[in-house]
Short mmCIF file of C-alpha atoms in Angstrom, two decimals:
data_model
loop_
_atom_site.label_atom_id
_atom_site.label_comp_id
_atom_site.label_asym_id
_atom_site.label_seq_id
_atom_site.Cartn_x
_atom_site.Cartn_y
_atom_site.Cartn_z
CA ASP E 1 15.64 -4.02 11.19
CA THR E 2 16.09 -1.06 9.05
CA GLY E 3 11.93 -0.77 8.24
CA VAL E 4 9.55 1.80 9.05
CA SER E 5 8.15 1.00 11.37
CA GLN E 6 4.70 1.39 13.76
CA ASP E 7 3.73 1.61 17.33
CA PRO E 8 1.69 -0.05 18.53
CA ARG E 9 0.81 -3.08 16.61
CA HIS E 10 -2.45 -3.22 17.49
CA LYS E 11 -5.43 -1.20 19.97
CA ILE E 12 -8.07 -1.91 21.52
CA THR E 13 -10.28 1.87 21.97
CA LYS E 14 -13.93 2.45 23.41
CA ARG E 15 -16.03 4.89 21.06
CA GLY E 16 -14.99 8.55 21.95
CA GLN E 17 -11.00 8.21 22.92
CA ASN E 18 -8.90 9.07 22.15
CA VAL E 19 -6.02 7.36 19.57
CA THR E 20 -2.39 7.91 18.91
CA PHE E 21 -0.38 5.97 16.63
CA ARG E 22 3.43 6.30 15.49
CA CYS E 23 5.31 6.01 12.55
CA ASP E 24 9.30 5.28 12.64
CA PRO E 25 10.48 5.87 8.48
CA ILE E 26 13.35 4.62 7.10
CA SER E 27 15.87 6.94 7.77
CA GLU E 28 17.29 7.98 4.72
CA HIS E 29 13.45 8.30 3.33
CA ASN E 30 11.96 11.47 3.33
CA ARG E 31 8.43 10.93 2.40
CA LEU E 32 5.68 9.45 4.56
CA TYR E 33 2.39 8.79 3.86
CA TRP E 34 -1.14 7.03 5.68
CA TYR E 35 -3.02 4.82 4.73
CA ARG E 36 -5.83 3.25 5.89
CA GLN E 37 -7.04 -0.14 4.68
CA THR E 38 -10.51 -2.19 6.27
CA LEU E 39 -11.50 -5.73 5.11
CA GLY E 40 -11.24 -7.14 1.83
CA GLN E 41 -10.50 -3.99 -0.09
CA GLY E 42 -7.21 -2.24 -0.45
CA PRO E 43 -5.72 0.61 1.00
CA GLU E 44 -6.88 3.97 0.60
CA PHE E 45 -4.68 6.90 0.65
CA LEU E 46 -5.34 9.92 3.82
CA THR E 47 -2.66 11.59 3.62
CA TYR E 48 0.87 12.36 2.70
CA PHE E 49 3.99 14.60 4.29
CA GLN E 50 7.32 15.29 2.57
CA ASN E 51 10.18 16.08 5.48
CA GLU E 52 7.95 17.87 8.74
CA ALA E 53 5.66 19.35 5.02
CA GLN E 54 1.96 17.64 4.91
CA LEU E 55 0.80 17.72 1.35
CA GLU E 56 -2.42 17.25 0.93
CA LYS E 57 -4.92 15.37 2.95
CA SER E 58 -7.34 13.01 1.26
CA ARG E 59 -11.62 13.78 1.93
CA LEU E 60 -10.86 10.81 4.15
CA LEU E 61 -9.46 12.15 6.27
CA SER E 62 -11.94 14.01 9.23
CA ASP E 63 -11.08 16.70 11.14
CA ARG E 64 -11.87 14.28 13.59
CA PHE E 65 -8.22 13.47 12.54
CA SER E 66 -4.77 14.71 12.89
CA ALA E 67 -0.85 13.86 11.74
CA GLU E 68 2.49 15.38 11.85
CA ARG E 69 6.04 14.69 11.30
CA PRO E 70 7.84 17.23 13.66
CA LYS E 71 11.00 17.24 12.32
CA GLY E 72 11.08 15.65 9.05
CA SER E 73 11.48 12.00 10.71
CA PHE E 74 9.29 10.03 13.03
CA SER E 75 4.72 11.07 12.12
CA THR E 76 2.10 10.37 13.98
CA LEU E 77 -1.20 10.00 13.35
CA GLU E 78 -4.31 11.07 16.05
CA ILE E 79 -7.90 10.73 16.12
CA GLN E 80 -10.44 12.08 18.78
CA ARG E 81 -13.67 11.12 19.37
CA THR E 82 -12.73 7.63 18.02
CA GLU E 83 -16.07 6.14 16.24
CA GLN E 84 -17.68 2.30 15.26
CA GLY E 85 -16.74 2.99 11.61
CA ASP E 86 -12.54 4.13 12.70
CA SER E 87 -12.39 0.77 13.17
CA ALA E 88 -9.32 -0.35 10.56
CA MET E 89 -5.76 -1.72 9.65
CA TYR E 90 -3.79 1.72 9.71
CA LEU E 91 -0.64 1.42 7.64
CA CYS E 92 2.33 3.44 7.08
CA ALA E 93 5.25 3.57 3.96
CA SER E 94 8.17 5.26 3.64
CA SER E 95 9.95 6.69 0.39
CA LEU E 96 12.67 8.23 -1.51
CA VAL E 97 10.80 11.36 -3.38
CA TYR E 98 13.81 12.44 -5.12
CA THR E 99 13.74 8.96 -8.24
CA SER E 100 11.78 9.60 -11.30
CA VAL E 101 9.63 6.61 -9.45
CA GLU E 102 8.92 5.93 -6.71
CA THR E 103 8.94 3.43 -4.22
CA GLN E 104 6.65 3.25 -1.27
CA TYR E 105 7.67 0.68 1.39
CA PHE E 106 5.73 -0.40 3.99
CA GLY E 107 5.20 -0.33 7.93
CA PRO E 108 3.46 -3.39 9.68
CA GLY E 109 0.03 -0.91 10.45
CA THR E 110 -1.67 -0.04 13.43
CA ARG E 111 -5.45 -2.64 13.88
CA LEU E 112 -7.11 -0.46 15.48
CA LEU E 113 -10.67 -1.95 16.90
CA VAL E 114 -13.24 0.73 17.86
CA LEU E 115 -15.81 -1.15 20.36
CA ASP J 1 -15.15 4.25 -9.89
CA GLN J 2 -12.66 1.84 -9.13
CA GLN J 3 -9.35 2.95 -11.15
CA VAL J 4 -7.22 -0.63 -10.66
CA LYS J 5 -9.17 -3.98 -10.97
CA GLN J 6 -8.47 -7.75 -9.69
CA ASN J 7 -11.50 -9.67 -11.28
CA SER J 8 -9.69 -12.72 -9.93
CA PRO J 9 -10.80 -12.80 -5.56
CA SER J 10 -8.51 -15.96 -5.28
CA LEU J 11 -6.25 -18.36 -7.14
CA SER J 12 -5.41 -21.81 -6.58
CA VAL J 13 -2.12 -22.94 -7.60
CA GLN J 14 -0.29 -26.68 -7.90
CA GLU J 15 3.23 -25.85 -6.37
CA GLY J 16 5.85 -25.98 -9.09
CA ARG J 17 3.69 -24.81 -10.98
CA ILE J 18 3.67 -21.18 -12.94
CA SER J 19 0.37 -18.67 -10.82
CA ILE J 20 -0.66 -15.53 -13.59
CA LEU J 21 -1.95 -13.45 -11.19
CA ASN J 22 -3.51 -10.09 -13.16
CA CYS J 23 -4.52 -6.54 -13.78
CA ASP J 24 -6.55 -3.75 -14.96
CA TYR J 25 -6.38 0.13 -14.66
CA THR J 26 -8.13 2.57 -16.51
CA ASN J 27 -6.05 5.43 -15.50
CA SER J 28 -3.63 6.79 -18.29
CA MET J 29 -2.00 9.07 -15.66
CA PHE J 30 -0.82 5.81 -14.33
CA ASP J 31 2.55 5.34 -15.40
CA TYR J 32 4.24 2.73 -12.79
CA PHE J 33 3.04 -0.04 -11.61
CA LEU J 34 3.68 -2.32 -8.00
CA TRP J 35 2.93 -5.68 -7.05
CA TYR J 36 3.10 -6.45 -3.52
CA LYS J 37 2.10 -9.51 -1.49
CA LYS J 38 0.17 -9.42 2.33
CA TYR J 39 0.47 -11.24 4.71
CA PRO J 40 -2.89 -11.28 7.68
CA ALA J 41 -2.70 -8.91 9.91
CA GLU J 42 0.78 -7.65 8.74
CA GLY J 43 1.63 -4.15 6.11
CA PRO J 44 2.23 -4.67 2.23
CA THR J 45 5.65 -6.34 1.68
CA PHE J 46 6.56 -4.83 -2.09
CA LEU J 47 7.71 -7.89 -4.96
CA ILE J 48 8.22 -6.13 -7.35
CA SER J 49 7.78 -2.56 -10.67
CA ILE J 50 7.13 -1.97 -13.86
CA SER J 51 7.58 1.57 -15.21
CA SER J 52 5.06 1.56 -18.06
CA ILE J 53 8.34 2.11 -20.53
CA LYS J 54 8.72 -0.82 -20.45
CA ASP J 55 6.75 -4.30 -20.95
CA LYS J 56 8.21 -6.76 -18.81
CA ASN J 57 10.43 -6.37 -16.09
CA GLU J 58 11.84 -9.90 -14.62
CA ASP J 59 13.25 -10.37 -10.81
CA GLY J 60 13.85 -14.13 -9.98
CA ARG J 61 10.63 -15.83 -9.71
CA PHE J 62 8.55 -13.24 -10.21
CA THR J 63 8.09 -11.56 -13.74
CA VAL J 64 5.57 -8.40 -14.41
CA PHE J 65 4.24 -8.08 -17.63
CA LEU J 66 2.74 -4.86 -18.58
CA ASN J 67 0.28 -4.07 -21.94
CA LYS J 68 -0.15 -0.27 -21.69
CA SER J 69 -2.43 -0.47 -25.02
CA ALA J 70 -5.05 -3.41 -23.51
CA LYS J 71 -4.48 -1.30 -19.58
CA HIS J 72 -2.66 -4.42 -18.46
CA LEU J 73 -0.69 -5.73 -16.43
CA SER J 74 0.13 -9.15 -15.41
CA LEU J 75 2.76 -10.65 -11.91
CA HIS J 76 3.63 -14.87 -12.85
CA ILE J 77 5.21 -16.36 -10.04
CA VAL J 78 7.93 -19.70 -11.75
CA PRO J 79 7.79 -21.36 -9.54
CA SER J 80 5.30 -21.13 -7.09
CA GLN J 81 5.82 -22.22 -4.02
CA PRO J 82 3.49 -22.53 -0.40
CA GLY J 83 5.18 -19.85 0.92
CA ASP J 84 4.38 -17.48 -2.00
CA SER J 85 0.58 -18.21 -0.44
CA ALA J 86 -1.18 -14.45 0.80
CA VAL J 87 -2.95 -11.27 -1.14
CA TYR J 88 -1.95 -9.77 -3.53
CA PHE J 89 -2.26 -6.26 -4.75
CA CYS J 90 -1.94 -4.52 -7.35
CA ALA J 91 -1.88 -0.65 -7.48
CA ALA J 92 -0.72 2.28 -9.55
CA SER J 93 0.79 5.38 -9.16
CA ASN J 94 1.12 9.20 -11.23
CA ASN J 95 5.15 10.20 -11.13
CA ALA J 96 4.68 12.79 -13.36
CA GLY J 97 2.69 15.03 -10.24
CA ASN J 98 4.08 15.35 -7.07
CA ASN J 99 1.53 13.26 -4.80
CA ARG J 100 2.10 9.56 -6.11
CA LYS J 101 -0.97 8.07 -3.11
CA LEU J 102 -0.52 4.36 -4.57
CA ILE J 103 -4.46 4.05 -5.83
CA TRP J 104 -4.87 -0.52 -5.21
CA GLY J 105 -7.35 -3.45 -6.91
CA LEU J 106 -9.02 -5.36 -3.65
CA GLY J 107 -6.27 -8.36 -3.94
CA THR J 108 -5.82 -11.67 -4.97
CA SER J 109 -5.81 -14.48 -2.62
CA LEU J 110 -2.89 -16.79 -4.08
CA ALA J 111 -2.96 -20.30 -2.31
CA VAL J 112 -0.90 -23.02 -3.94
CA ASN J 113 -1.30 -26.53 -2.98
CA PRO J 114 1.38 -28.27 -2.50
#
């Protein structure tokens, strides 16, 4: 399967713990996006990378959140000192930017539950 | 402020009939529109897209229509099948900018009844 993969698919943690999620994009894609989706809402943009450079972060991304894409391939999203409000589905998408329009392809998501 | 609106939270149609899902947007800078299908506990799956230079795009049973003057697009599924039952999201982006982040509607839950 050459689609976007995310790990883990589910994570249950206690408030105050740190969690890290991983995303592996489609291999030739140079852009990688992170979104967050809560119940009854559409996904909301968090941050994106072009190759290894993080180009923009949403105001939704507090200083407890950090994302990396060290070699321009896979990416990690870490949440420190988790809060119950962090419970959501975290979605990763990848795309090829060198086109006039850009279609993002999504992974299966990581569902986080903070107790 | 919801820049992409899907005003119908749910839609129910009979198998074999046409499903029409609607989407409105407010930001005139959007120039690329996408429809995604989503099952519970899974990521969105890309279905079909349309650029603002077109007014129609067709792919098999799926057709998307864009009316730029009305800032309105619709997804037609013909014929509808029970496997089409899912939540459908409309998303939009501005491809003239560097950050082509998607702005999403709230989704429409489609139920296709056998």
